[in-house]
Short mmCIF file of C-alpha atoms in Angstrom, two decimals:
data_model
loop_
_atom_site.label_atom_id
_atom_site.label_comp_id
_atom_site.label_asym_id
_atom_site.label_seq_id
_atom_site.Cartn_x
_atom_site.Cartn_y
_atom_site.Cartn_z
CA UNK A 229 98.83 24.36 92.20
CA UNK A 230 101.84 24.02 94.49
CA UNK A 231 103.45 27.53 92.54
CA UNK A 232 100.22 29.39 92.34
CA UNK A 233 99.52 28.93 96.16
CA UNK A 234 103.40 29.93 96.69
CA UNK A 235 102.57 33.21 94.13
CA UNK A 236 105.13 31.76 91.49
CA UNK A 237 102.70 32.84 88.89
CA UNK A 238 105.17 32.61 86.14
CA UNK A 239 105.91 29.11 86.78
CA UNK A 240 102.28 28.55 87.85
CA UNK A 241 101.17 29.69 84.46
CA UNK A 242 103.91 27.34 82.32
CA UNK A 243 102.90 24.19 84.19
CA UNK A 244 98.23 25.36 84.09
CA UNK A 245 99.20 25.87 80.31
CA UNK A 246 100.46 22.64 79.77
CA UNK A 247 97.35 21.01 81.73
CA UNK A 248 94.96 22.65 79.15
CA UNK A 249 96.97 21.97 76.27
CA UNK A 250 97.49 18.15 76.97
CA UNK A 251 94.14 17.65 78.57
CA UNK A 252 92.00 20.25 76.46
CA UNK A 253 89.41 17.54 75.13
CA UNK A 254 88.80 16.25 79.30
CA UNK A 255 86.07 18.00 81.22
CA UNK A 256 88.54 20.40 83.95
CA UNK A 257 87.10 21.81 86.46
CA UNK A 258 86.29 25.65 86.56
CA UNK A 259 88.89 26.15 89.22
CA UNK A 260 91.97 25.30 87.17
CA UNK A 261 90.53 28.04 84.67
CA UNK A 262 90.33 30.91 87.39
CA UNK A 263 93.99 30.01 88.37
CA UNK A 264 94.81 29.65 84.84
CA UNK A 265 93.47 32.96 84.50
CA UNK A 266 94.45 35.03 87.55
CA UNK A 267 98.26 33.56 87.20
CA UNK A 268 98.24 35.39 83.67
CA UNK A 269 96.62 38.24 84.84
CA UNK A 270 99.65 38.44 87.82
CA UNK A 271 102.14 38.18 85.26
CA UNK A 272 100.62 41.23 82.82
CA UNK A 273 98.14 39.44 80.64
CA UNK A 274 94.96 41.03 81.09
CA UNK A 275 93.59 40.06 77.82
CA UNK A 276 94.48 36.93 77.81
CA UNK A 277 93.46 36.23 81.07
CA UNK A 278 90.00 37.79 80.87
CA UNK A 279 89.51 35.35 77.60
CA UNK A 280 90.33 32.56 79.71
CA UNK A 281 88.11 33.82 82.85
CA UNK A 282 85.50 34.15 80.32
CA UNK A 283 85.42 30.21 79.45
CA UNK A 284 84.20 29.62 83.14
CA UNK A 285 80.42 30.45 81.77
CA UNK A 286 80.91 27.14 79.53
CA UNK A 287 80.43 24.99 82.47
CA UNK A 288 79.27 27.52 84.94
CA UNK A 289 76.93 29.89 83.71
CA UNK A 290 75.84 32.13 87.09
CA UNK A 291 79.68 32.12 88.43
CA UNK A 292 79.67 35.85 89.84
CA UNK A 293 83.08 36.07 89.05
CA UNK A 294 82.33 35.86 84.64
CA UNK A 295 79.65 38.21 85.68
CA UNK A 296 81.93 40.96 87.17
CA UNK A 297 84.32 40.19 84.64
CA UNK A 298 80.52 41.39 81.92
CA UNK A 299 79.66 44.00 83.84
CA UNK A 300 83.44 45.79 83.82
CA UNK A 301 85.43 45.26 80.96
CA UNK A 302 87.13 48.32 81.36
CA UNK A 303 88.34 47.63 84.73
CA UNK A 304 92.04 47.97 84.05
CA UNK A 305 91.54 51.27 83.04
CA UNK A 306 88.69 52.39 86.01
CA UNK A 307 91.84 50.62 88.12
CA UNK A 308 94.67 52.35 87.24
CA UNK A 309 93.68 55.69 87.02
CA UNK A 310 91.87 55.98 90.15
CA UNK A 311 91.14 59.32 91.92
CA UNK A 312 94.22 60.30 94.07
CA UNK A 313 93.85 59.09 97.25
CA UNK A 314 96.80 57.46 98.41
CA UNK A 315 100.52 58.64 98.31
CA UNK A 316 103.83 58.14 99.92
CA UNK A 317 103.49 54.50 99.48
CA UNK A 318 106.68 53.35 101.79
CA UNK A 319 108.33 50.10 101.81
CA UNK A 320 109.06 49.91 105.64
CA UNK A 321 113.13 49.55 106.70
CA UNK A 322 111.90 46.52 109.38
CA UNK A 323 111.02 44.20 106.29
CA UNK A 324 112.93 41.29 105.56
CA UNK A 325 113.63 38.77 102.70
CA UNK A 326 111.32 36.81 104.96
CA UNK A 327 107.45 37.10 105.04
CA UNK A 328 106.50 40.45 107.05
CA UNK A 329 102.73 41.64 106.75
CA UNK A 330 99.88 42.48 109.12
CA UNK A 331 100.35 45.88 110.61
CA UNK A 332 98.16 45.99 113.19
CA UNK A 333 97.53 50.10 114.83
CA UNK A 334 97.81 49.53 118.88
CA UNK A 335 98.26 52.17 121.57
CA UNK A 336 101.61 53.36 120.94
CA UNK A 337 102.60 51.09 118.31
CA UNK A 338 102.02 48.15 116.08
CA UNK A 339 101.88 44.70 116.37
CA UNK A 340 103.07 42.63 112.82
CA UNK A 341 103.19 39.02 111.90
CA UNK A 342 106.52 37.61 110.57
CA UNK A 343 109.00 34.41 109.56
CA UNK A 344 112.01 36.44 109.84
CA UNK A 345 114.59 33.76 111.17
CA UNK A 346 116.38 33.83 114.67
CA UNK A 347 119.71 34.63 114.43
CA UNK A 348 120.63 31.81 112.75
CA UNK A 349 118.51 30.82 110.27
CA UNK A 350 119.56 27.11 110.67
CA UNK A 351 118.42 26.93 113.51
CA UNK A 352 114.72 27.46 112.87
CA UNK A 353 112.24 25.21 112.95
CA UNK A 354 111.20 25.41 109.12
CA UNK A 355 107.60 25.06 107.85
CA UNK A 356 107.96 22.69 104.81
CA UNK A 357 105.14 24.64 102.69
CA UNK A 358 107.69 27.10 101.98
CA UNK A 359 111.11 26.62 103.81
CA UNK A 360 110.33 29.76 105.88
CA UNK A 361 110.03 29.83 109.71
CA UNK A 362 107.02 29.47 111.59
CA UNK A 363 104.94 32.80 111.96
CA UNK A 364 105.87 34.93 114.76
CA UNK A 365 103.90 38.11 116.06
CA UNK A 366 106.13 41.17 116.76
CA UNK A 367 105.47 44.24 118.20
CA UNK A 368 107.32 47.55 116.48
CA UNK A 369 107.20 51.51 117.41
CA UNK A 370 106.15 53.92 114.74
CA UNK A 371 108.13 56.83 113.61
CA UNK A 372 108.32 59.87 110.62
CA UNK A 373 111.53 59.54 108.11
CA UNK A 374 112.83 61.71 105.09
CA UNK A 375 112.80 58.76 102.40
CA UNK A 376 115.34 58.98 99.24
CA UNK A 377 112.57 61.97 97.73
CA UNK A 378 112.95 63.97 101.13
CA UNK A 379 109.28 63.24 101.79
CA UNK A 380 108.13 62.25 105.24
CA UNK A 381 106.83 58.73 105.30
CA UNK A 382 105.70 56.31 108.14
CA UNK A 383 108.13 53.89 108.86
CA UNK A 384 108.51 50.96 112.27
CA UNK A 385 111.68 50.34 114.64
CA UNK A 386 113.21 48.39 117.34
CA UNK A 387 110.92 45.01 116.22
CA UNK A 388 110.70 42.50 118.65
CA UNK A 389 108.76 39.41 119.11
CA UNK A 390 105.73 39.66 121.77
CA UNK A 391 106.25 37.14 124.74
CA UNK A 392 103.59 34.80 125.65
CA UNK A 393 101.17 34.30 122.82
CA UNK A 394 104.14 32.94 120.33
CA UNK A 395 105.05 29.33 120.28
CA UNK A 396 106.39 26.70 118.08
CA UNK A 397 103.84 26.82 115.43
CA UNK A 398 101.87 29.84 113.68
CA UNK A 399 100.31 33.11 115.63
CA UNK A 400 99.56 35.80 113.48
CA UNK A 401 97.00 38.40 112.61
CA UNK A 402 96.76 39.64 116.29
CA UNK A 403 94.42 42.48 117.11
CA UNK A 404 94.02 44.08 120.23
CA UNK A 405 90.97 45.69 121.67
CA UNK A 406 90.64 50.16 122.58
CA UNK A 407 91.17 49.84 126.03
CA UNK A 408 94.30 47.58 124.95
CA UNK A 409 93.19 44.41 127.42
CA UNK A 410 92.35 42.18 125.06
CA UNK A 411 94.04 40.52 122.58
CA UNK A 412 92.66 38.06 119.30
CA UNK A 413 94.82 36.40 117.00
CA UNK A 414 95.34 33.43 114.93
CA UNK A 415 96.94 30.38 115.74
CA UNK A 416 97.38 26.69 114.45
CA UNK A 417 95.42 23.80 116.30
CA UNK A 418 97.73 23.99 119.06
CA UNK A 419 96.65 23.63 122.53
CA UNK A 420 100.37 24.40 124.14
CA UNK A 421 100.98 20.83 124.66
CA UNK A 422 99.86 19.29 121.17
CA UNK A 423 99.06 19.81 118.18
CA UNK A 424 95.31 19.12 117.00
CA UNK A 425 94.09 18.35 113.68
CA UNK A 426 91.09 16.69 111.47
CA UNK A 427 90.20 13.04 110.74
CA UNK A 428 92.55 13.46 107.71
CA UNK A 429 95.77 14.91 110.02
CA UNK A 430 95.15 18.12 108.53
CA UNK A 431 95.78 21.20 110.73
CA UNK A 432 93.88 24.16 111.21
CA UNK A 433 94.08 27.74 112.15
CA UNK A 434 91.63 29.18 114.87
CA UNK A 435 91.40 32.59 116.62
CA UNK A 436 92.56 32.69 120.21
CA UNK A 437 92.19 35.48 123.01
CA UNK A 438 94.19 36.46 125.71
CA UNK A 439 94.42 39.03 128.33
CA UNK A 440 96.53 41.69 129.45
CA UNK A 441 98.15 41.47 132.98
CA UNK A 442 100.46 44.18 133.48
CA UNK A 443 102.70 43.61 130.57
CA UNK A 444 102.09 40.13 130.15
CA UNK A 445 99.46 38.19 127.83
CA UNK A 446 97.35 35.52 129.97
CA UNK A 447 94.63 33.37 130.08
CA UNK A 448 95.31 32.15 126.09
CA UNK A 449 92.12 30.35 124.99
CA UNK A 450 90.34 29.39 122.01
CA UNK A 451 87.18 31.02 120.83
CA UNK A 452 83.98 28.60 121.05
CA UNK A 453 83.00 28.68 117.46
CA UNK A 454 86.70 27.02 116.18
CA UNK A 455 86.76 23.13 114.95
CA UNK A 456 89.39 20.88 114.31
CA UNK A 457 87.64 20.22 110.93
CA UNK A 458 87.68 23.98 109.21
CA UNK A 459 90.01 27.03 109.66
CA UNK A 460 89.05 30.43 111.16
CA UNK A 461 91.26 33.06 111.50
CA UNK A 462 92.74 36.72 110.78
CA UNK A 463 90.17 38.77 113.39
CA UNK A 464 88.79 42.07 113.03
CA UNK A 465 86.37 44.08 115.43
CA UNK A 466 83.81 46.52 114.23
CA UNK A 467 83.82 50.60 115.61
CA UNK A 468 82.02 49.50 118.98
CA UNK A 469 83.76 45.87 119.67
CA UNK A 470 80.70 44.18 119.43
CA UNK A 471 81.51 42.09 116.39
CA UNK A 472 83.66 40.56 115.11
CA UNK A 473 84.80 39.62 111.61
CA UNK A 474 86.58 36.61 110.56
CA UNK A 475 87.76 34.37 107.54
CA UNK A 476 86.99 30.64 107.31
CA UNK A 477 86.85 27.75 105.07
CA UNK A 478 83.79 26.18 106.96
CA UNK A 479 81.33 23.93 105.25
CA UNK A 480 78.25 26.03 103.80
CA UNK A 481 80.16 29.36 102.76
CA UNK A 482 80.07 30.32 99.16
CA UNK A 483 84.01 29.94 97.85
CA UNK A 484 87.46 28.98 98.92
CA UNK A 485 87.63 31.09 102.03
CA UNK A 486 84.52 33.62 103.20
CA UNK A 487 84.20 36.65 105.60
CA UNK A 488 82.04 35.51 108.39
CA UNK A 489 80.73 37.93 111.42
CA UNK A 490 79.80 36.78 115.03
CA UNK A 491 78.36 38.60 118.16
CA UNK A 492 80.55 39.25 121.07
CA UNK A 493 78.72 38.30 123.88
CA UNK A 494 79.22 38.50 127.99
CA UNK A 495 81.17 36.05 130.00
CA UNK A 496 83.55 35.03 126.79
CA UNK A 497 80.58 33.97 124.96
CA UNK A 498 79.65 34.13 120.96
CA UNK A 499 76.88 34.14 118.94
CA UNK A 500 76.48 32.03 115.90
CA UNK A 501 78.99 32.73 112.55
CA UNK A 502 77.07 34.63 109.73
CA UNK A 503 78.49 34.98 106.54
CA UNK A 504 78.24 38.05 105.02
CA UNK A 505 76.95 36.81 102.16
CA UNK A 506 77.21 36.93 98.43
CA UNK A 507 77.54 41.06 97.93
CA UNK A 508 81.11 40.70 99.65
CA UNK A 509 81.92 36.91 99.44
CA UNK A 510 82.77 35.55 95.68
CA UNK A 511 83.70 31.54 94.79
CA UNK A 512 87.26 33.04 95.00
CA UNK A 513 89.12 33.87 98.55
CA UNK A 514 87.68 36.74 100.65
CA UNK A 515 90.36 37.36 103.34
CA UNK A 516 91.96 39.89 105.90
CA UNK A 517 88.89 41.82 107.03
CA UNK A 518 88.85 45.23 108.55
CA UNK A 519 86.52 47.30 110.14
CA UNK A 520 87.47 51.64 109.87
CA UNK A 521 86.15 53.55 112.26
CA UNK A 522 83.72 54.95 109.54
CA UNK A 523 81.76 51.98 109.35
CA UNK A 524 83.76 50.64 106.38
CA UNK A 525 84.46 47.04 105.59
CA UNK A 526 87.93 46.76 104.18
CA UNK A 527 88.93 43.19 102.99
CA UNK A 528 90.72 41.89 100.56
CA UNK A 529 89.43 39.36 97.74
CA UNK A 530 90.13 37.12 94.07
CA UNK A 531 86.94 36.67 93.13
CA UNK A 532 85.75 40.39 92.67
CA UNK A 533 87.55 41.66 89.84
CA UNK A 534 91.07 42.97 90.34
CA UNK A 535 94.17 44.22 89.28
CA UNK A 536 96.18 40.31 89.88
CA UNK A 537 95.97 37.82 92.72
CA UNK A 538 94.21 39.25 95.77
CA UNK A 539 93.55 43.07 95.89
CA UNK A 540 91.89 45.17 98.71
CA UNK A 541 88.29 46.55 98.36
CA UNK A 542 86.06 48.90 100.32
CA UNK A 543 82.28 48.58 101.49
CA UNK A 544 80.33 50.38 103.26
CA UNK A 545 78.53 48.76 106.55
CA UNK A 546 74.45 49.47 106.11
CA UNK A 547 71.67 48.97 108.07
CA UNK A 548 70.58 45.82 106.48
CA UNK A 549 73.16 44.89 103.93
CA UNK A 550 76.69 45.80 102.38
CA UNK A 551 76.90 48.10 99.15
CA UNK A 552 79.06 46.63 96.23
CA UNK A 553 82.60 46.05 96.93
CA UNK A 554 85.03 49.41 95.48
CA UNK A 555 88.32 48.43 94.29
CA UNK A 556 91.02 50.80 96.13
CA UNK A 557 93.09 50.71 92.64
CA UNK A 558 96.25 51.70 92.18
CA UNK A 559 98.68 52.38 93.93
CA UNK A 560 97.29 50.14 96.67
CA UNK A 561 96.56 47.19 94.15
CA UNK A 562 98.42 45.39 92.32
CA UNK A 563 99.56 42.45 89.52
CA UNK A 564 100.14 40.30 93.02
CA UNK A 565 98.51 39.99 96.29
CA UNK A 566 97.48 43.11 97.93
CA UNK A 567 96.28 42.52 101.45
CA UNK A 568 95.58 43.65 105.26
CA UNK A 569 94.66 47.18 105.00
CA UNK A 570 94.53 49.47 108.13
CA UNK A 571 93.62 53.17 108.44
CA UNK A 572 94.15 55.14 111.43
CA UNK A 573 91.15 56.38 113.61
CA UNK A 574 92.04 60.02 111.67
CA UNK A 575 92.22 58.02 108.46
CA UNK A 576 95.20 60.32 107.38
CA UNK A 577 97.73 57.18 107.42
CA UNK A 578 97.88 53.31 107.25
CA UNK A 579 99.65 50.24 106.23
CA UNK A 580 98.87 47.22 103.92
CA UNK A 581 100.76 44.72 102.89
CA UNK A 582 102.12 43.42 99.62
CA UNK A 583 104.32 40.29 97.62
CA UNK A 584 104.68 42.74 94.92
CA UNK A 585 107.18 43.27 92.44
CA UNK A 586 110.02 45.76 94.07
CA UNK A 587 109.99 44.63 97.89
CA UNK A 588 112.22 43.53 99.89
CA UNK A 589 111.29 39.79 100.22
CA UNK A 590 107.74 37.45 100.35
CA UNK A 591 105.27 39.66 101.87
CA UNK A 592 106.17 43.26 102.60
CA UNK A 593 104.43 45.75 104.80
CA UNK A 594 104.34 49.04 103.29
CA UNK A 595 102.79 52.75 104.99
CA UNK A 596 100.88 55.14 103.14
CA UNK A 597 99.18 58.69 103.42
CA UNK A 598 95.49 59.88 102.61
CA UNK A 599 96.47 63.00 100.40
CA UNK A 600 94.86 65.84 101.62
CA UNK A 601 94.88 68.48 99.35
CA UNK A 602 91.72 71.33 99.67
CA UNK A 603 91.60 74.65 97.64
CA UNK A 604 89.18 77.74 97.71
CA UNK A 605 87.44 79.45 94.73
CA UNK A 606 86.72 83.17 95.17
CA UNK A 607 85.68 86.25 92.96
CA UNK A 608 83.56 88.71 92.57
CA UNK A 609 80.04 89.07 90.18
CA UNK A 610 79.81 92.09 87.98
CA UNK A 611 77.82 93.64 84.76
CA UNK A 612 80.15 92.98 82.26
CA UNK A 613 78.71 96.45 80.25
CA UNK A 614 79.17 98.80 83.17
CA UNK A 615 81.19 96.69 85.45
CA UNK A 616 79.34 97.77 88.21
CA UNK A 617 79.29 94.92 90.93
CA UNK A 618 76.74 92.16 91.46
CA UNK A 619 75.35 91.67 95.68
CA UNK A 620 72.92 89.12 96.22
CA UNK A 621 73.49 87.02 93.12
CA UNK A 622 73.32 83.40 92.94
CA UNK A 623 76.71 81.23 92.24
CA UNK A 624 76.54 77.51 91.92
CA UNK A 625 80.08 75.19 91.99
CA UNK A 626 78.93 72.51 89.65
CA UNK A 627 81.85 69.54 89.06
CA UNK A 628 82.36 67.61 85.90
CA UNK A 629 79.48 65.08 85.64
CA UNK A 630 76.67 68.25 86.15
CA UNK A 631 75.89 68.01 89.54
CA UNK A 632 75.87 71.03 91.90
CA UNK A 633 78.20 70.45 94.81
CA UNK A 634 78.23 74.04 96.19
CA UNK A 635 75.70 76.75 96.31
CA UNK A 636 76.03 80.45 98.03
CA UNK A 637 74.98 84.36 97.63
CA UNK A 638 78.02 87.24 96.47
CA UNK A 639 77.62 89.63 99.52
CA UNK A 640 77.30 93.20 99.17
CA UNK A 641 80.76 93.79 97.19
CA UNK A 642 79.54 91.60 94.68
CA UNK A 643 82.17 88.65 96.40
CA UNK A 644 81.55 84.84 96.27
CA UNK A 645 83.78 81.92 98.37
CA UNK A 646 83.72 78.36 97.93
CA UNK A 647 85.72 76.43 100.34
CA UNK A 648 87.09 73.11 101.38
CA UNK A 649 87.44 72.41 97.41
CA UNK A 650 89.06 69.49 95.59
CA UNK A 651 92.48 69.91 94.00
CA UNK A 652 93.35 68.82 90.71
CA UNK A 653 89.10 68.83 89.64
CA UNK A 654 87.92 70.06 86.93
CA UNK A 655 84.44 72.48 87.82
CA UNK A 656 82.27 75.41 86.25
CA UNK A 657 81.45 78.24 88.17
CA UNK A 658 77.78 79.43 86.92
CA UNK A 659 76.52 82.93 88.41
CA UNK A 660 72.61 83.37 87.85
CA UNK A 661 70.79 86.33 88.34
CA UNK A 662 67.47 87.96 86.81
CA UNK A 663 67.30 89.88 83.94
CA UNK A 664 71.15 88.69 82.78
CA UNK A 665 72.37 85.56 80.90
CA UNK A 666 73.69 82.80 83.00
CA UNK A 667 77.79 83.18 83.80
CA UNK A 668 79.97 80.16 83.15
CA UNK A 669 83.40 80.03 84.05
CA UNK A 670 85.81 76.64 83.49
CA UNK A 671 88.32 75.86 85.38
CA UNK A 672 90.79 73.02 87.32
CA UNK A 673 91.93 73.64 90.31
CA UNK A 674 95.58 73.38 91.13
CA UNK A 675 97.52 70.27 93.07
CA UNK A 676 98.65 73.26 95.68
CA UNK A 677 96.58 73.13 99.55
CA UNK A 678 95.09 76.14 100.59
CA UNK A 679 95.78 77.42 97.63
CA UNK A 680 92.90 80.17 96.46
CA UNK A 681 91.54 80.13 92.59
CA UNK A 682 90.21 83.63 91.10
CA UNK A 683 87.27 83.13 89.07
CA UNK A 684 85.65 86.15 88.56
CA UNK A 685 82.14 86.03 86.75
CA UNK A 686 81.20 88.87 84.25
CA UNK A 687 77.21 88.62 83.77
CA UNK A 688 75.91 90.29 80.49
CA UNK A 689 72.44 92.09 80.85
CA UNK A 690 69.51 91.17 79.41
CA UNK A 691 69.12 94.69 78.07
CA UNK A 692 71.24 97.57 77.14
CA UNK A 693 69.80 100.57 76.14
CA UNK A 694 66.81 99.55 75.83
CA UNK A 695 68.04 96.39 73.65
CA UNK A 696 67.40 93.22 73.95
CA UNK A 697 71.35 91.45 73.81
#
């Protein structure tokens, strides 16, 4: 357990190995099969972990994780080839060999959590879970490089480490509200003079606030829904700062860590937790919530299924529920953990963070762009005998799967236009008009923006010469 909590899933799945082979007649709980199974998964195995996900329903017949696992065999495949979406994936220059994730989007900048050392790493206080430093929020401003491919990316500079929320201990995940007063973020049991734990010495995270006084944090308190006896932490806010979203291990929730929402009341009040219930939270990890400004729930998660470890999913926010968790795929997700995604209010760029294979050190931070690529399709209708043109004839852009996506009229020179168009989608252009046969024309449009596709649509009569064609 120690090395599959640390994300040594190679070692992790040596030693779980061993614990089925030398105890494979004992009763073992369903647990030690899911790690079993998501260590070999993180190290490449997908069939070999799915088998071993699969032996879950032995003991545990309604575990909604063997049901995902039913319902989507071929999620490797649905995972890796996954509609373009996201490109420029950037490993950011202010990571370190130390833990660096969290990119938070603030007025002007970003705030980030990290364990990077002080100058000397020697002498840091060292957490003994991993021989790392104690968490740290920093603050970072954003700027636009040429990578090694010449292509602008996102990238942070001049880190440094915000003054009067960190202490000895843990602060991390900090958000900070529109108008930039307000500030949430996680912290352990530590009340600036001691530190505070359960009946069994065992110390918790909880979400603290402060506020802004000229350039200085203030007032640091504790939300009124913490305990010494649970963990709550990594804070999000929805569009209109109303609610807030949260992550806790407190009694009653359906796994090992659930998304949880609360109202944001007046005079620093709250209303009670509510989990979100079993359409977003699994008997695996739910973690790192975040709310876009579209209304979307971003979060990452074990127990839906993934690509390895944790991986980042979308839902959208309804009236009275959430629809089913979307997998963001690849090149977001990953064979490791894949984790606090953020979007910018334009949602054309973003962060999330990453232990995969290829960074720099633990956790990475790494940028991104939406790709935005849009194409037109244009031509002109005519009689394909006479070649006489076609006004006032009906033209339908229909995609792949049948459906009709686009509808419009040629105008008196027999022209069509369909705008604001895909790139790299496959479509058929049908032209319909009485007393000729229906047009079809195939085609893909290029990976070029603003690029303009000629599909002109030659529409055989009915009757020539008094023929029926």
């Amino acid at each position: 357990d120690s090395y599959y909590f640390n994300t040594n899933t190679e070692a992790a799945e040596h030693w779980y190995e061993k614990l089925f082979t030398l105890h494979e007649k004992e009763a073992i709980s369903t647990e030690y099969y899911f790690r079993y199974a998501q260590s070999l998964k993180s190290n490449g195995k997908y069939k070999e972990s799915d088998s071993w996900l699969l032996k879950i329903k032995n003991s545990k017949e309604n575990d909604s994780r063997v049901r995902a696992l039913i319902s989507k065999a071929n999620y490797y495949a649905e995972y890796s080839n996954t509609e373009k979406t996201y490109i420029n994936i950037h490993n950011l220059a202010t990571n370190t060999t130390y833990s660096d994730y969290g990119a938070t989007i603030v007025n002007g900048g970003i705030l980030f959590s990290s364990t990077r050392p002080n100058v000397d790493i020697e002498k840091n206080r060292l957490y003994k879970w991993n021989q790392q430093p104690f968490f740290n929020v920093y603050t970072a401003k954003v700027s636009l490089i040429k990578n090694d491919f010449n292509i602008e990316v996102l990238d942070l500079y001049e880190p440094e480490k915000l003054n009067n929320i960190n202490t000895r201990y843990h602060e991390a995940s900090a958000i900070v509200t529109k108008d930039g007063g307000t500030m949430y973020f996680t912290r352990d049991n530590y009340d600036g003079k001691k530190l505070g734990s359960d009946k069994k010495r065992t110390t918790h995270l909880k979400i603290y606030k402060a506020e802004l006084s000229g350039t200085t944090w203030i007032n640091v308190q504790e939300l009124s829904f913490n305990s010494n006896d649970f963990s709550s932490g990594q804070p999000a806010l929805s569009a209109d700062e109303k609610t807030m979203y949260f992550v806790s291990d407190m009694p009653g929730g359906y796994g090992a860590t659930d998304l949880y929402k609360v109202a944001i009341l007046e005079n620093n009040t709250y209303g009670k937790p509510i989990n979100l219930g079993t359409t977003i939270n699994t008997e695996g990890r739910e973690m790192f919530p975040y709310i876009g400004v579209d209304n979307v729930l971003y979060f990452s998660s074990d127990g839906h299924i993934g690509l390895g470890a944790l991986d980042i999913f979308r839902s959208k926010i309804t009236a009275k529920d959430y629809t089913t968790p979307a997998n963001l795929g690849v090149p977001i997700n990953s064979k490791r953990d894949d984790f606090s995604y953020v979007i910018d209010k334009q949602q054309t760029k973003g962060y999330f963070s990453s232990n995969r294979k290829g960074g720099k050190g633990d956790d990475d931070i790494y940028s991104f762009v939406i790709y935005e690529c849009e194409e037109a399709i244009a031509g002109t209708a005519f009689d394909a005998i006479t070649k006489e043109i076609l006004p006032n004839t009906m033209v339908k852009l229909v995609d792949k799967d049948g459906e009709i996506i686009k509808r419009t009229t040629t105008n008196q020179e027999g022209g069509y236009s369909f705008g604001n168009v895909n790139c790299e989608k496959e479509y058929t252009v049908v032209a319909d008009r009485e007393n000729f046969k229906l047009a079809l024309k195939q085609l893909k449009t290029l990976a070029v923006h603003n690029a303009v596709i000629q599909a002109d649509l030659e529409l055989i009569p009915l009757v020539v010469q008094g023929q029926i064609v």
